[in-house]
PDB file of N, CA, C and O in Angstrom, chain B, residues numbered from 101:
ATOM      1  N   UNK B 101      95.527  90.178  75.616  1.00  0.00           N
ATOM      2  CA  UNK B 101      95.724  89.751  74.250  1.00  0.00           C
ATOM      3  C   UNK B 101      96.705  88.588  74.253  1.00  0.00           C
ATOM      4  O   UNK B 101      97.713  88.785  74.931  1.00  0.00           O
ATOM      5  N   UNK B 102      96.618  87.466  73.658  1.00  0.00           N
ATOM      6  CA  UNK B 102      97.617  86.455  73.175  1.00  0.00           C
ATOM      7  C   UNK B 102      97.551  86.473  72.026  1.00  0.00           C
ATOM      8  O   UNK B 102      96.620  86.756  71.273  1.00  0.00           O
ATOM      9  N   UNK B 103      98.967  86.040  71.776  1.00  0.00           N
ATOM     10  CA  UNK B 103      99.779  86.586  70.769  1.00  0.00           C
ATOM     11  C   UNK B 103     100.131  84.814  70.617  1.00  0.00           C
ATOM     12  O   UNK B 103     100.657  84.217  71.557  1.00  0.00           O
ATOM     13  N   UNK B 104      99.712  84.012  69.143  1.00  0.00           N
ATOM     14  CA  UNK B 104     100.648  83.040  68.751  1.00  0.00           C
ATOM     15  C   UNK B 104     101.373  83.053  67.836  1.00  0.00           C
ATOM     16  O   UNK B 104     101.007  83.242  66.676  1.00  0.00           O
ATOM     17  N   UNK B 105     102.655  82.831  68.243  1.00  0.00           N
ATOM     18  CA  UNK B 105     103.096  82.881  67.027  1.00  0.00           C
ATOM     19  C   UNK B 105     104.512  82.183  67.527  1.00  0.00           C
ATOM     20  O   UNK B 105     104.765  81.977  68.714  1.00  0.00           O
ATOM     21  N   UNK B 106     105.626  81.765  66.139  1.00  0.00           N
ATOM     22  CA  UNK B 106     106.513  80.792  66.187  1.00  0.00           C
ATOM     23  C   UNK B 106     107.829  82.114  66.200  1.00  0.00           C
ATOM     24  O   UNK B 106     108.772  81.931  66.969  1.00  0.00           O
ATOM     25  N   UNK B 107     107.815  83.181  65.475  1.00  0.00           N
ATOM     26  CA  UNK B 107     108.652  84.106  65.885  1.00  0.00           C
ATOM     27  C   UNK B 107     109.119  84.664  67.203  1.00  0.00           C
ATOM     28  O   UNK B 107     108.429  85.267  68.025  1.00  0.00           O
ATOM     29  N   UNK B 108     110.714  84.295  67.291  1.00  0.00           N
ATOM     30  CA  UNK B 108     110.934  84.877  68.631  1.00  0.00           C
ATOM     31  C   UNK B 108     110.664  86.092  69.278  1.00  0.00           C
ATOM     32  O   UNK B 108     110.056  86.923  68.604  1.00  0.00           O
ATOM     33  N   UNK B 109     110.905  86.327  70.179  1.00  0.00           N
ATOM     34  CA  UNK B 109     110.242  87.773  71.119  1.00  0.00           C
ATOM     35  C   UNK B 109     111.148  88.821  70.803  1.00  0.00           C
ATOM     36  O   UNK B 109     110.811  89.880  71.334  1.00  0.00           O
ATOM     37  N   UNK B 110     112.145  88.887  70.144  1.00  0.00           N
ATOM     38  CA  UNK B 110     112.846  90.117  70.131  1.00  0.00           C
ATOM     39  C   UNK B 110     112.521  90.391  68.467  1.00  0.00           C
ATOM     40  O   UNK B 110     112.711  91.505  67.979  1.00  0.00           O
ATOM     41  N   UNK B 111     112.119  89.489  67.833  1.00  0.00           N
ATOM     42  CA  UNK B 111     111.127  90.583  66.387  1.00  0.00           C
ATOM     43  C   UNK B 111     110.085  90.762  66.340  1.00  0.00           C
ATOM     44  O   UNK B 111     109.632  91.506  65.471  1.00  0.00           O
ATOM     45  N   UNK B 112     109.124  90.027  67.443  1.00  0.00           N
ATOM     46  CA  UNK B 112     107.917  90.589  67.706  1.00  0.00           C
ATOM     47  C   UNK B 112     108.081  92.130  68.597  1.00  0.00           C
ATOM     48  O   UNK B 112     107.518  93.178  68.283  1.00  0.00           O
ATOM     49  N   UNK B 113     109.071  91.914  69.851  1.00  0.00           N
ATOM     50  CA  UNK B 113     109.163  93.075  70.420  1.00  0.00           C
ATOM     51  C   UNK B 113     110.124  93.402  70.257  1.00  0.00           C
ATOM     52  O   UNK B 113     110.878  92.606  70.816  1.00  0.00           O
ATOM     53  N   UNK B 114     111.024  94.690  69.466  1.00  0.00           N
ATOM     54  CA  UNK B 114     112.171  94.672  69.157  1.00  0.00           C
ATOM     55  C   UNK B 114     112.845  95.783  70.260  1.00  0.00           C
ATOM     56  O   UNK B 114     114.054  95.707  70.483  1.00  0.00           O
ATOM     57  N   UNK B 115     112.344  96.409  70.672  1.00  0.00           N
ATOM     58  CA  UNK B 115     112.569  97.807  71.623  1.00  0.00           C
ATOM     59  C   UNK B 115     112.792  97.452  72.963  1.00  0.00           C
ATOM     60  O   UNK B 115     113.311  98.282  73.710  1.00  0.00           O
ATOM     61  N   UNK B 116     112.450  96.247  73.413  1.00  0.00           N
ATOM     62  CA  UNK B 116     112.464  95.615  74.735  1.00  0.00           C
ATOM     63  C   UNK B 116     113.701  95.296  75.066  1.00  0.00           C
ATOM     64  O   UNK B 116     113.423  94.634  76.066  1.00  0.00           O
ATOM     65  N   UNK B 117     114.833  95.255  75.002  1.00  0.00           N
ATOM     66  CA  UNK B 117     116.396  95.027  74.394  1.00  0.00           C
ATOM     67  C   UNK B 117     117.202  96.184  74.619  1.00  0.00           C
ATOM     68  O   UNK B 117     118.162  96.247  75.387  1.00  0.00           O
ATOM     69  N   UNK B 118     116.648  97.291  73.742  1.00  0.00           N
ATOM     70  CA  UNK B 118     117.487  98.009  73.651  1.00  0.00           C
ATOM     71  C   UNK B 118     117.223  98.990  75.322  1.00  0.00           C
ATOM     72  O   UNK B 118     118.117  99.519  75.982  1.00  0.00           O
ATOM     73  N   UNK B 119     115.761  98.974  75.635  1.00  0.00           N
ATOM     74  CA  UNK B 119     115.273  99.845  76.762  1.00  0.00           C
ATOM     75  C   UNK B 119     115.551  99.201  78.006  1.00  0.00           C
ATOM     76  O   UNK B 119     114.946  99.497  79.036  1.00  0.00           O
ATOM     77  N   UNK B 120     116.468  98.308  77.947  1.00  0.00           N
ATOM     78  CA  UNK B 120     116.404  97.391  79.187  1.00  0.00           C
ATOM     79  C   UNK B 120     117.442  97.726  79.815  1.00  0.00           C
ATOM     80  O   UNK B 120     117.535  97.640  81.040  1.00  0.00           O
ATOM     81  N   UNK B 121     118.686  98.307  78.770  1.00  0.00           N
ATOM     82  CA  UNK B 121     119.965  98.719  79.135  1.00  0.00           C
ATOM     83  C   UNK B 121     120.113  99.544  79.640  1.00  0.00           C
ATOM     84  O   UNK B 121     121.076  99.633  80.401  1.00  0.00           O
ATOM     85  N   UNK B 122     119.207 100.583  79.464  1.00  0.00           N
ATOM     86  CA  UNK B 122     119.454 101.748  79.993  1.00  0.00           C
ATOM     87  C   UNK B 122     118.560 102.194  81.195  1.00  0.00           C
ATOM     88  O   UNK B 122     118.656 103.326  81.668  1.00  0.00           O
ATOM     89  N   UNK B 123     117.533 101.091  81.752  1.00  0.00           N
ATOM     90  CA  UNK B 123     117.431 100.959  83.170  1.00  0.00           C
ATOM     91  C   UNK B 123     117.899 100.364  84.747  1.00  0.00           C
ATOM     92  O   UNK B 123     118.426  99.303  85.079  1.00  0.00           O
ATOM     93  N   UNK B 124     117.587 101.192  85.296  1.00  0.00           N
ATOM     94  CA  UNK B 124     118.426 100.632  86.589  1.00  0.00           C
ATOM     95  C   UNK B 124     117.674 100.474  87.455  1.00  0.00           C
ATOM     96  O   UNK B 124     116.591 101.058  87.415  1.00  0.00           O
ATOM     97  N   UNK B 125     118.007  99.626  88.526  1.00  0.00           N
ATOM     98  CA  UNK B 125     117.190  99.731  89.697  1.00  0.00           C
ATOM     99  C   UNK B 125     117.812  99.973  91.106  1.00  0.00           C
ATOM    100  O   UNK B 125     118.450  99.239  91.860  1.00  0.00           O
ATOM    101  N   UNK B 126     117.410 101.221  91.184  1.00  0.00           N
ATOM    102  CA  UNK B 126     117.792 102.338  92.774  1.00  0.00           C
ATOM    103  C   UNK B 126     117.028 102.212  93.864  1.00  0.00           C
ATOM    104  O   UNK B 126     115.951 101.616  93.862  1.00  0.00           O
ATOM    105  N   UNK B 127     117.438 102.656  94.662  1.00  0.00           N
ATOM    106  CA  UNK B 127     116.480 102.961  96.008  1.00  0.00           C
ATOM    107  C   UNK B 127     116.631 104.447  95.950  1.00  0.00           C
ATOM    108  O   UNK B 127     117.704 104.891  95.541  1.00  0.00           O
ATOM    109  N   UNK B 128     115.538 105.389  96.367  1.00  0.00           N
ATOM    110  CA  UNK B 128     115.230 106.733  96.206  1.00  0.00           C
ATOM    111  C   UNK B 128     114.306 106.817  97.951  1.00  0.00           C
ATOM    112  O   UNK B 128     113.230 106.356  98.331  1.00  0.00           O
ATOM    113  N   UNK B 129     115.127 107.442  98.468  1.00  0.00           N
ATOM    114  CA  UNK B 129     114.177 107.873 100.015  1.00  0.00           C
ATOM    115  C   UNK B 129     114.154 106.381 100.504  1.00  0.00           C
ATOM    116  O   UNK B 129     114.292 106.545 101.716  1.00  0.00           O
ATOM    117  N   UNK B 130     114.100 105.562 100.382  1.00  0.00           N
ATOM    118  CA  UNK B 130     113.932 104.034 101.283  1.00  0.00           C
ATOM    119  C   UNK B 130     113.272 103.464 100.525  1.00  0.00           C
ATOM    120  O   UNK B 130     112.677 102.490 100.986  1.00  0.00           O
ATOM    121  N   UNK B 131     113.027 103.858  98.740  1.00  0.00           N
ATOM    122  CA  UNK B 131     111.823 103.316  98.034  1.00  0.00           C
ATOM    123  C   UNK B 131     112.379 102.432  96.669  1.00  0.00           C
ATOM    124  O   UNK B 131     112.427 102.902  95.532  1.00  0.00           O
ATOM    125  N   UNK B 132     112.843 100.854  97.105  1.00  0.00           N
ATOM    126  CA  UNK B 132     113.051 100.565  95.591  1.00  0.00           C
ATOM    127  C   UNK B 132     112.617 100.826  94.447  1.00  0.00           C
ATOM    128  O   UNK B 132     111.401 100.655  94.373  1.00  0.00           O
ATOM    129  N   UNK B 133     113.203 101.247  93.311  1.00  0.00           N
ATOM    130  CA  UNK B 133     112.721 102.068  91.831  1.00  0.00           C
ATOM    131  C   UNK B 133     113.142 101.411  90.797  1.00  0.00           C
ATOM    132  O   UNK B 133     114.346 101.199  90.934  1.00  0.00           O
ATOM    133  N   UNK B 134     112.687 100.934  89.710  1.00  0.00           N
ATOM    134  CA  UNK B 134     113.119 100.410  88.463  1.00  0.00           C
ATOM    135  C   UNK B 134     113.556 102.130  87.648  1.00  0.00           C
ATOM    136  O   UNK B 134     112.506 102.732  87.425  1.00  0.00           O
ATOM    137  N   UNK B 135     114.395 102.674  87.354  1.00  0.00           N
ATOM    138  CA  UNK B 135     114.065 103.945  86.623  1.00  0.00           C
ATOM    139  C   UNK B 135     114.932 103.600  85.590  1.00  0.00           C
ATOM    140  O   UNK B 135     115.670 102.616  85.611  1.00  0.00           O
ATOM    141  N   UNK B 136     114.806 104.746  84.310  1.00  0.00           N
ATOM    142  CA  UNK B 136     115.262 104.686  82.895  1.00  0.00           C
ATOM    143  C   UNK B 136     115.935 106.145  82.842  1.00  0.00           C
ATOM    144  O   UNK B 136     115.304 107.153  83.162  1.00  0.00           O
ATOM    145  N   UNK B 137     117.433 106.172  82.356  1.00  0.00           N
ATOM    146  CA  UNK B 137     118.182 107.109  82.582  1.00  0.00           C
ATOM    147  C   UNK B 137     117.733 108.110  80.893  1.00  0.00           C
ATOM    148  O   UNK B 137     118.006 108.051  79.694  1.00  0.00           O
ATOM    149  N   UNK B 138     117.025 108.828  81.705  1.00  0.00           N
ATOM    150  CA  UNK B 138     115.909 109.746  80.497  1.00  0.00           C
ATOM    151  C   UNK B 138     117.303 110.934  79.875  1.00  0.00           C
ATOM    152  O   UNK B 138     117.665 110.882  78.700  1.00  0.00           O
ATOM    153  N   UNK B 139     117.862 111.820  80.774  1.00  0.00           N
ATOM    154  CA  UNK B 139     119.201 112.260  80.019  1.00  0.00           C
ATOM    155  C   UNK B 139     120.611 112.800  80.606  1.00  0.00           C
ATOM    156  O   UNK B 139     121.436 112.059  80.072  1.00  0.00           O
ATOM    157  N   UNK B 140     121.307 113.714  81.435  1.00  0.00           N
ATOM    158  CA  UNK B 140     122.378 113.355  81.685  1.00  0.00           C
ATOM    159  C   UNK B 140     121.529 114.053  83.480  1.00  0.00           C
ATOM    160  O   UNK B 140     121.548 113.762  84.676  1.00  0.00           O
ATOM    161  N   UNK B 141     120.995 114.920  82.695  1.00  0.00           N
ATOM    162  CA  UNK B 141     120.416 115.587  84.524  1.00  0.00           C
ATOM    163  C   UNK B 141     118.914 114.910  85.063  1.00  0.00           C
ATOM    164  O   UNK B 141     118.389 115.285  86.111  1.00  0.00           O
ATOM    165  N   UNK B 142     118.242 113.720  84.056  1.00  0.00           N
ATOM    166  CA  UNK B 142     117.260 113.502  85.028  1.00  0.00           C
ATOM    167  C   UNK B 142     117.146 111.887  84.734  1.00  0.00           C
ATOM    168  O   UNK B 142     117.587 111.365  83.710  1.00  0.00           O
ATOM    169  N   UNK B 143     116.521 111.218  85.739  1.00  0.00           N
ATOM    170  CA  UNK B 143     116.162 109.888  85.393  1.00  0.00           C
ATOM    171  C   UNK B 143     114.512 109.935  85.574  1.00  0.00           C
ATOM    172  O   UNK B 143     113.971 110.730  86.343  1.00  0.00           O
ATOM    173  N   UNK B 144     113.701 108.863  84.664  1.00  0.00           N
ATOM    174  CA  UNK B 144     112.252 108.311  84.969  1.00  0.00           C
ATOM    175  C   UNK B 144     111.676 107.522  85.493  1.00  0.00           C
ATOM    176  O   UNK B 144     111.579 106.638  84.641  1.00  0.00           O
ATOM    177  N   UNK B 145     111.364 107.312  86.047  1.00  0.00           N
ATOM    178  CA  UNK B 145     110.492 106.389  87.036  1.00  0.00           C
ATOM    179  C   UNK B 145     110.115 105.392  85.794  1.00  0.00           C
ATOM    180  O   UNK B 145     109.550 105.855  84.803  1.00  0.00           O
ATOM    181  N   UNK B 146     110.510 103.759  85.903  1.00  0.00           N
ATOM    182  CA  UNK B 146     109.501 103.094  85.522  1.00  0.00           C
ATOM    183  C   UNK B 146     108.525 102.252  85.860  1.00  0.00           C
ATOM    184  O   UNK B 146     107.445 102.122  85.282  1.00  0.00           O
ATOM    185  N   UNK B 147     109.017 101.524  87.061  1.00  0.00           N
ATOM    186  CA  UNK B 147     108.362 100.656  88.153  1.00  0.00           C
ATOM    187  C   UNK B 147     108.887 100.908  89.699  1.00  0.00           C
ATOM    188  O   UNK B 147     110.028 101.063  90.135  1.00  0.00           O
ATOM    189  N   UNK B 148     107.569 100.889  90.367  1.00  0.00           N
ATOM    190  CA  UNK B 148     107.877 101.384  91.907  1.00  0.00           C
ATOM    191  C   UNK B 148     108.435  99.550  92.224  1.00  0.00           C
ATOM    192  O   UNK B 148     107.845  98.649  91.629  1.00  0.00           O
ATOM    193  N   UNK B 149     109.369  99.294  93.010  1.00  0.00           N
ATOM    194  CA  UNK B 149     109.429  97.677  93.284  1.00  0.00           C
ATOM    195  C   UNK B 149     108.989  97.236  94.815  1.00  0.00           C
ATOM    196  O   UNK B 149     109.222  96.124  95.288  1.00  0.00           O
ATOM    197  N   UNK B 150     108.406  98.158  95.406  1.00  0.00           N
ATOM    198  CA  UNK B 150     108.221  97.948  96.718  1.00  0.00           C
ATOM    199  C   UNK B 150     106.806  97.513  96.912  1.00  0.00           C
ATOM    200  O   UNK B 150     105.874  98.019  96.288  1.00  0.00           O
ATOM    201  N   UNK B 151     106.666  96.517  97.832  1.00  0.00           N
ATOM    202  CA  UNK B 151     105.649  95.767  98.717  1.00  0.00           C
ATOM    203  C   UNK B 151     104.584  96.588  99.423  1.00  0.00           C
ATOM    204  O   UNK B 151     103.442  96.241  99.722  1.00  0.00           O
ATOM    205  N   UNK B 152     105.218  97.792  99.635  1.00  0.00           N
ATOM    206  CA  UNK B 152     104.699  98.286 100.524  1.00  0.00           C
ATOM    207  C   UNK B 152     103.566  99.819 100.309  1.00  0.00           C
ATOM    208  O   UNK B 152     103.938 100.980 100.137  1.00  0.00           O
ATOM    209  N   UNK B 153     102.264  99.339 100.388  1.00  0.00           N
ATOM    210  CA  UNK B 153     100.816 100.117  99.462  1.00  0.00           C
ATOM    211  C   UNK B 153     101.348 102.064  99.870  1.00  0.00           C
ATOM    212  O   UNK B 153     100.999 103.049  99.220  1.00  0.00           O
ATOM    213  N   UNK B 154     102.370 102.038 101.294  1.00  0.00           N
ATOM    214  CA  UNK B 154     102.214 103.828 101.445  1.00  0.00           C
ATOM    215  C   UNK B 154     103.128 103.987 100.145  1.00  0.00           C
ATOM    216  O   UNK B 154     102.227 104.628  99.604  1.00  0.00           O
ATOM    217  N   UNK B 155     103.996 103.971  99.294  1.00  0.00           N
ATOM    218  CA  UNK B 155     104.926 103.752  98.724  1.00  0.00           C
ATOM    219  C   UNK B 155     104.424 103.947  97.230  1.00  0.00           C
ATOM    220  O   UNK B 155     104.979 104.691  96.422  1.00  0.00           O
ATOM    221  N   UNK B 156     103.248 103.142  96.961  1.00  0.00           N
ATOM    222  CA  UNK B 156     102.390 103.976  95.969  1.00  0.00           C
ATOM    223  C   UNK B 156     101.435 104.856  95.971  1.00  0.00           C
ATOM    224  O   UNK B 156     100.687 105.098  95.024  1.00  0.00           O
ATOM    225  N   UNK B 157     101.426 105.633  97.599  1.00  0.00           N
ATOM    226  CA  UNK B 157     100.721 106.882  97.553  1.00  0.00           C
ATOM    227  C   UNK B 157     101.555 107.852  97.474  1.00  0.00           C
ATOM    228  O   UNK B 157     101.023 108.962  97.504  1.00  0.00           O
ATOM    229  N   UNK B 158     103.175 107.825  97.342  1.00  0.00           N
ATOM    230  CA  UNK B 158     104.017 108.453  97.413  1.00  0.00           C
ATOM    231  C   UNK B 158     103.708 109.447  96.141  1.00  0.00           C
ATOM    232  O   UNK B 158     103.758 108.876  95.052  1.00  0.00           O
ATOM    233  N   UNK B 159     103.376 110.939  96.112  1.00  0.00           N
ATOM    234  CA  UNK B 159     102.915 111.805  95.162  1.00  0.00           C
ATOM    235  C   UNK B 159     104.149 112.232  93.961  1.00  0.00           C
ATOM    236  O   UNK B 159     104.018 112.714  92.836  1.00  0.00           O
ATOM    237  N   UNK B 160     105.247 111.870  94.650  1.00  0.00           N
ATOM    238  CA  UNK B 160     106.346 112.592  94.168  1.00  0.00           C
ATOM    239  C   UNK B 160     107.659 111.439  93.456  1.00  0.00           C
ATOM    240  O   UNK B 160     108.776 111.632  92.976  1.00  0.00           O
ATOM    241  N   UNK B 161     106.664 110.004  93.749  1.00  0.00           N
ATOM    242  CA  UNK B 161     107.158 108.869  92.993  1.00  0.00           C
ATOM    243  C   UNK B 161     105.933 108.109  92.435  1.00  0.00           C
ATOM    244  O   UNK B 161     104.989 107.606  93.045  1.00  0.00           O
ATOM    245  N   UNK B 162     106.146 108.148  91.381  1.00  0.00           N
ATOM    246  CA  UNK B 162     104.593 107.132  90.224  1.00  0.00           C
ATOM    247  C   UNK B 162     105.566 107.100  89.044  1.00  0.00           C
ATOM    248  O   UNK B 162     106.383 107.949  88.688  1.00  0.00           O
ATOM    249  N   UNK B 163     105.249 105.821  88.496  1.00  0.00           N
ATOM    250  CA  UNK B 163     105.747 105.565  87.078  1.00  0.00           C
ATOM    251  C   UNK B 163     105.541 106.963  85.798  1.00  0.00           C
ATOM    252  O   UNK B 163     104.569 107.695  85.613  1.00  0.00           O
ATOM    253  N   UNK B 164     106.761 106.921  85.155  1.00  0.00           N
ATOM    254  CA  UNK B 164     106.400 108.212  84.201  1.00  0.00           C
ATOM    255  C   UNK B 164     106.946 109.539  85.116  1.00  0.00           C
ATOM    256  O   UNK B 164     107.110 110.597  84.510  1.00  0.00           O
ATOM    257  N   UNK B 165     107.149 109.498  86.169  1.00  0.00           N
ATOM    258  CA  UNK B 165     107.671 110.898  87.138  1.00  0.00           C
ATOM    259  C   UNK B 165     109.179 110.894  86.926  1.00  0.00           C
ATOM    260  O   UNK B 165     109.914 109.907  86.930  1.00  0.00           O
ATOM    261  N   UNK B 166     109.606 112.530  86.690  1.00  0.00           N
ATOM    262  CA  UNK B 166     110.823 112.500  86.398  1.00  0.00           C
ATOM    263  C   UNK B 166     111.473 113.039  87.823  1.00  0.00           C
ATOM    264  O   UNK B 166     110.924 113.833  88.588  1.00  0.00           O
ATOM    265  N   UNK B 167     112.573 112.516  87.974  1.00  0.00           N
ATOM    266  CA  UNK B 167     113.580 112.744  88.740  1.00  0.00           C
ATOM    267  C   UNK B 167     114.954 113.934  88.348  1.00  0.00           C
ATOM    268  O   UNK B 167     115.639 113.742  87.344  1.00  0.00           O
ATOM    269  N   UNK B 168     115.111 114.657  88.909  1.00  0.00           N
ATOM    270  CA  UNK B 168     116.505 115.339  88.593  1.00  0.00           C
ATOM    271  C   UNK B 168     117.471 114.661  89.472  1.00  0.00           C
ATOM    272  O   UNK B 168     117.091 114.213  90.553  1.00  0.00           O
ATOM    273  N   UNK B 169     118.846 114.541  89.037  1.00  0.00           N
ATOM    274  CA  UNK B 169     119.746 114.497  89.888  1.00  0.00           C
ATOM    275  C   UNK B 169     120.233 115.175  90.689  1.00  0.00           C
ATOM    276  O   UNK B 169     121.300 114.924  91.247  1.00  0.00           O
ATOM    277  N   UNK B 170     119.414 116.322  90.918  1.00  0.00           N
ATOM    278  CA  UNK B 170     119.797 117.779  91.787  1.00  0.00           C
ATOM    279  C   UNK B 170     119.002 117.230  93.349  1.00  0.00           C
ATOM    280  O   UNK B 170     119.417 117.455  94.486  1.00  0.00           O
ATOM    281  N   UNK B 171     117.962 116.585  93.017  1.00  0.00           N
ATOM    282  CA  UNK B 171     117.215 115.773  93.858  1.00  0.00           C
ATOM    283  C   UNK B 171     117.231 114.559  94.475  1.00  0.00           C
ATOM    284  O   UNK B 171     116.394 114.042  95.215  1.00  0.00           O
ATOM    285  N   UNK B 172     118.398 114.125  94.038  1.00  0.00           N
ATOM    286  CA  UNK B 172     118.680 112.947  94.559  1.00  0.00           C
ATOM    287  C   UNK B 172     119.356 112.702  95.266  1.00  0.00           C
ATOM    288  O   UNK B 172     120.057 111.769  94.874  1.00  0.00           O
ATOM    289  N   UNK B 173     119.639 113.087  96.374  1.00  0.00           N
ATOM    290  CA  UNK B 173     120.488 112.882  97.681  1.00  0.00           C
ATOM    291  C   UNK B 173     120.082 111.762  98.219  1.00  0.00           C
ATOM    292  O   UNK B 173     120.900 111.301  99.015  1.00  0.00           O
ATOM    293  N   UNK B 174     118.781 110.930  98.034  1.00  0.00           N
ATOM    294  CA  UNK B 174     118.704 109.802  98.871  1.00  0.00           C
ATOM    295  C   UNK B 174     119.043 108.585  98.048  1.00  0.00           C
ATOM    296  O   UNK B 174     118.697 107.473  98.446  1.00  0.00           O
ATOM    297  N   UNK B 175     119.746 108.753  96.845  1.00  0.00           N
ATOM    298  CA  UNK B 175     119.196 107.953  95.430  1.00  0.00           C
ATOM    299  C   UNK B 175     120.509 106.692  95.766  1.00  0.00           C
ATOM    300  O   UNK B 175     121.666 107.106  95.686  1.00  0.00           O
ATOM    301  N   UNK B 176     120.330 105.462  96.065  1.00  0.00           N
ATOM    302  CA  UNK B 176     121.822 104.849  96.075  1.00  0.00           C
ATOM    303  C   UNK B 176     121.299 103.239  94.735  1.00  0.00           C
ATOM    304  O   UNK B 176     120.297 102.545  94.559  1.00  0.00           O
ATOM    305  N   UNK B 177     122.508 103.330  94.199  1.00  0.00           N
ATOM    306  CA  UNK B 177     121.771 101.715  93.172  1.00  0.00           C
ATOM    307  C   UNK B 177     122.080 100.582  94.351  1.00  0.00           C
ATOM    308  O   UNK B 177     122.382 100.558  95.544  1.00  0.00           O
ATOM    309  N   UNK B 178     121.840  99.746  93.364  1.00  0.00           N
ATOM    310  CA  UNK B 178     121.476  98.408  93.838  1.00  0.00           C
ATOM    311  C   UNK B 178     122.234  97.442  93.229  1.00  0.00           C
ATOM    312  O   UNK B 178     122.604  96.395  93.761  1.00  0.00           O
ATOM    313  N   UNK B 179     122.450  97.786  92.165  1.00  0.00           N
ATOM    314  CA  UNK B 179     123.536  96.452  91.203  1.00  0.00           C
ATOM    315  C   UNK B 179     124.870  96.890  90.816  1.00  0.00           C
ATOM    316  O   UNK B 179     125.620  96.124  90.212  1.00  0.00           O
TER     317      UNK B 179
END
């Protein structure tokens, strides 16, 4: 879909802003992760960032998969 229009992108998309803050990007097992800190005990997967195709056969990492922090022993950030 294209979209024209003379209105800037944050009143066409207004949610894009606020959801941006509250993602991070980790490494989980050796696997760069875009995730979104869903609430105090789990985070969500939003984008896998890795190159590498075994990485999206990974069953137990796909966008939308929740993470606990009980589970995260391999979890280190990045920024």
């Amino acid at each position: 879909m294209i979209l024209y229009t003379m209105m800037p992108n944050e009143l066409v998309f207004p949610n894009e802003a606020e959801s941006a803050s509250k993602q991070q990007m980790v490494t989980y097992q050796g696997i760069p992760l875009l995730v979104d800190l869903a609430d105090q005990q789990n985070v969500q997967v939003i984008r896998i960032l890795s190159s590498d195709p075994q990485h999206f056969m990974n069953e137990m990492i796909y966008p939308g998969a929740k993470i606990s922090f009980g589970d995260l022993g391999g979890l280190s950030a990045l920024q």
